């Protein structure tokens, strides 16, 4: 029997629904953890800077007449973040969102629940003036209730492991589409077969607090760059501060602590701090141990030396693979001369939704790098 979507709505999960949503993901995302470890890991992430103070919200698609049921259809998470947009020559700091953990349990799959949940999600995160309630499709019943601190987003993004599925999840059927995949270029070094690259200057290695300080200055650099954007349409970027970029390495702490020599270095910077890279290391088998650069800034003349430092750190921690997302074209070509290969990634596809009136085709995502992934 076809599902009557108007009988369902999107609700902020209760504490017991949050636990249930996490329990459901153990088999697919637990990566060998026990249920207790899996839940404890999620609970510790709730205390991260990027999650605290209402930034992280778990949503459930549930019957309107029983919103607190533990038999909700599916769930997802949103992280409220700070972004920059440049439109009509004006730069603005705005709330925006990153979306994670979209999950329907196997017994509920292929009934359209995730699609409907994601269609409704726009209506709880998009700025109320950009997506006014009067446009809400009547066929979906009453709009979801407003949750404090939401309905203020100017754009949102997710990193899809299910291809272009989220493009079919628009806020208004037929006229406003969903999230659009943008920027899947991935540059990869096989560490063992990569050449050693000498240094000509003294680089500074950065620990957890060192990279956090770096990202404060980096946010200014990002702002200056967005301000200069020459895209004829709007441009936007996420900012790495407030725990956004640090999430990349902190979320893997439980696994990293199990290594004989847990890494403590999360970035490297040139003496004048004009060139730098930050990263995370994923040690979870069966994939080869991978260092993924979260943020990189370098001119062509120093890029090779910076790559040399990243490979040096990778070797120290028995990393097999180094990966950078969406290098600028000039650096991508240089990376090719330094032993890297670039391909279009088929997982974690960055996909964004712009809530302004412009089409996504006219909008530029600046600094579409790993740091904003979640
Ligand atoms: C992906 C997922 C959320 C879909 O939930 P659902 O409630 O079954 O979704 P819907 O019924 O609304 O839509 C099903 C569509 O998703 C597509 N889909 C499911 N898994 C897919 C995959 N791995 N790759 C591409 N498309 C996929 C189906 O083909 C179907 O497409 P169709 O409607 O064109 O036939 C669910 O399969 C799931 O939880 N998977 C495991 C976790 C996961 O991968 N989450 C996504 C992380 S980005």
Short mmCIF file of N, CA and C and ligand atoms in Angstrom, two decimals, residues 28-29 102-104 108-115 159-163 165-166, ligand 1:
data_model
loop_
_atom_site.label_atom_id
_atom_site.label_comp_id
_atom_site.label_asym_id
_atom_site.label_seq_id
_atom_site.Cartn_x
_atom_site.Cartn_y
_atom_site.Cartn_z
N UNK A 28 26.04 -0.98 10.25
CA UNK A 28 26.62 -0.43 9.01
C UNK A 28 27.77 0.53 9.26
N UNK A 29 27.75 1.24 10.38
CA UNK A 29 28.77 2.27 10.61
C UNK A 29 29.64 2.03 11.84
N UNK A 102 22.26 10.16 7.44
CA UNK A 102 20.95 9.83 6.88
C UNK A 102 20.81 8.31 6.91
N UNK A 103 19.80 7.81 7.60
CA UNK A 103 19.71 6.35 7.77
C UNK A 103 18.27 5.87 7.89
N UNK A 104 17.94 4.88 7.06
CA UNK A 104 16.66 4.17 7.15
C UNK A 104 16.98 2.72 7.48
N UNK A 108 12.59 -0.69 6.60
CA UNK A 108 11.79 0.46 6.13
C UNK A 108 12.24 0.99 4.76
N UNK A 109 13.24 0.35 4.17
CA UNK A 109 13.83 0.92 2.94
C UNK A 109 12.93 0.78 1.71
N UNK A 110 13.23 1.65 0.75
CA UNK A 110 12.56 1.62 -0.57
C UNK A 110 11.07 1.92 -0.50
N UNK A 111 10.68 2.68 0.51
CA UNK A 111 9.27 3.10 0.62
C UNK A 111 9.17 4.63 0.47
N UNK A 112 10.31 5.26 0.17
CA UNK A 112 10.28 6.72 -0.02
C UNK A 112 10.48 7.53 1.26
N UNK A 113 10.81 6.86 2.38
CA UNK A 113 10.91 7.59 3.66
C UNK A 113 12.09 8.57 3.67
N UNK A 114 13.27 8.09 3.25
CA UNK A 114 14.45 8.99 3.30
C UNK A 114 14.22 10.19 2.37
N UNK A 115 13.65 9.93 1.20
CA UNK A 115 13.41 11.05 0.27
C UNK A 115 12.48 12.08 0.90
N UNK A 159 27.48 15.00 2.17
CA UNK A 159 28.53 14.29 1.43
C UNK A 159 27.96 12.90 1.13
N UNK A 160 27.48 12.74 -0.10
CA UNK A 160 26.64 11.58 -0.42
C UNK A 160 27.43 10.29 -0.67
N UNK A 161 26.96 9.23 -0.03
CA UNK A 161 27.48 7.88 -0.33
C UNK A 161 26.47 7.12 -1.18
N UNK A 162 25.45 7.83 -1.66
CA UNK A 162 24.42 7.18 -2.48
C UNK A 162 24.23 7.97 -3.78
N UNK A 163 25.35 8.30 -4.40
CA UNK A 163 25.31 8.97 -5.71
C UNK A 163 24.52 10.26 -5.68
N UNK A 165 21.30 10.62 -5.34
CA UNK A 165 19.99 10.41 -4.70
C UNK A 165 19.40 11.72 -4.15
N UNK A 166 20.23 12.55 -3.52
CA UNK A 166 19.71 13.73 -2.81
C UNK A 166 19.24 14.84 -3.77
C1 LIG B 1 20.25 5.45 1.47
C2 LIG B 1 19.05 5.25 2.38
C3 LIG B 1 19.04 6.31 3.46
C4 LIG B 1 17.77 5.34 1.55
O1 LIG B 1 16.68 5.21 2.42
P1 LIG B 1 15.22 4.80 1.90
O2 LIG B 1 14.25 5.22 2.94
O3 LIG B 1 15.21 3.41 1.44
O4 LIG B 1 15.13 5.78 0.64
P2 LIG B 1 13.91 6.01 -0.33
O5 LIG B 1 12.96 4.86 -0.24
O6 LIG B 1 13.38 7.38 -0.11
O7 LIG B 1 14.62 6.02 -1.72
C5 LIG B 1 15.26 4.87 -2.15
C6 LIG B 1 16.19 5.28 -3.27
O8 LIG B 1 17.53 5.34 -2.73
C7 LIG B 1 18.37 4.68 -3.65
N1 LIG B 1 19.53 4.12 -2.98
C8 LIG B 1 19.57 3.41 -1.85
N2 LIG B 1 20.86 3.03 -1.60
C9 LIG B 1 21.60 3.54 -2.61
C10 LIG B 1 22.98 3.50 -2.92
N3 LIG B 1 23.86 2.86 -2.14
N4 LIG B 1 23.41 4.16 -4.02
C11 LIG B 1 22.55 4.84 -4.81
N5 LIG B 1 21.21 4.91 -4.57
C12 LIG B 1 20.76 4.26 -3.48
C13 LIG B 1 17.48 3.56 -4.16
O9 LIG B 1 18.00 3.05 -5.37
C14 LIG B 1 16.16 4.25 -4.37
O10 LIG B 1 16.15 4.94 -5.59
P3 LIG B 1 14.84 5.00 -6.52
O11 LIG B 1 13.77 5.62 -5.67
O12 LIG B 1 15.25 5.87 -7.67
O13 LIG B 1 14.56 3.59 -6.86
C15 LIG B 1 19.09 3.82 3.03
O14 LIG B 1 19.26 2.87 2.02
C16 LIG B 1 20.18 3.66 4.07
O15 LIG B 1 20.01 4.01 5.24
N6 LIG B 1 21.34 3.13 3.65
C17 LIG B 1 22.45 2.87 4.57
C18 LIG B 1 23.06 4.17 5.10
C19 LIG B 1 23.47 5.12 4.00
O16 LIG B 1 24.13 4.76 3.04
N7 LIG B 1 23.05 6.38 4.18
C20 LIG B 1 23.35 7.43 3.24
C21 LIG B 1 24.59 8.12 3.63
S1 LIG B 1 24.97 9.49 2.58
#
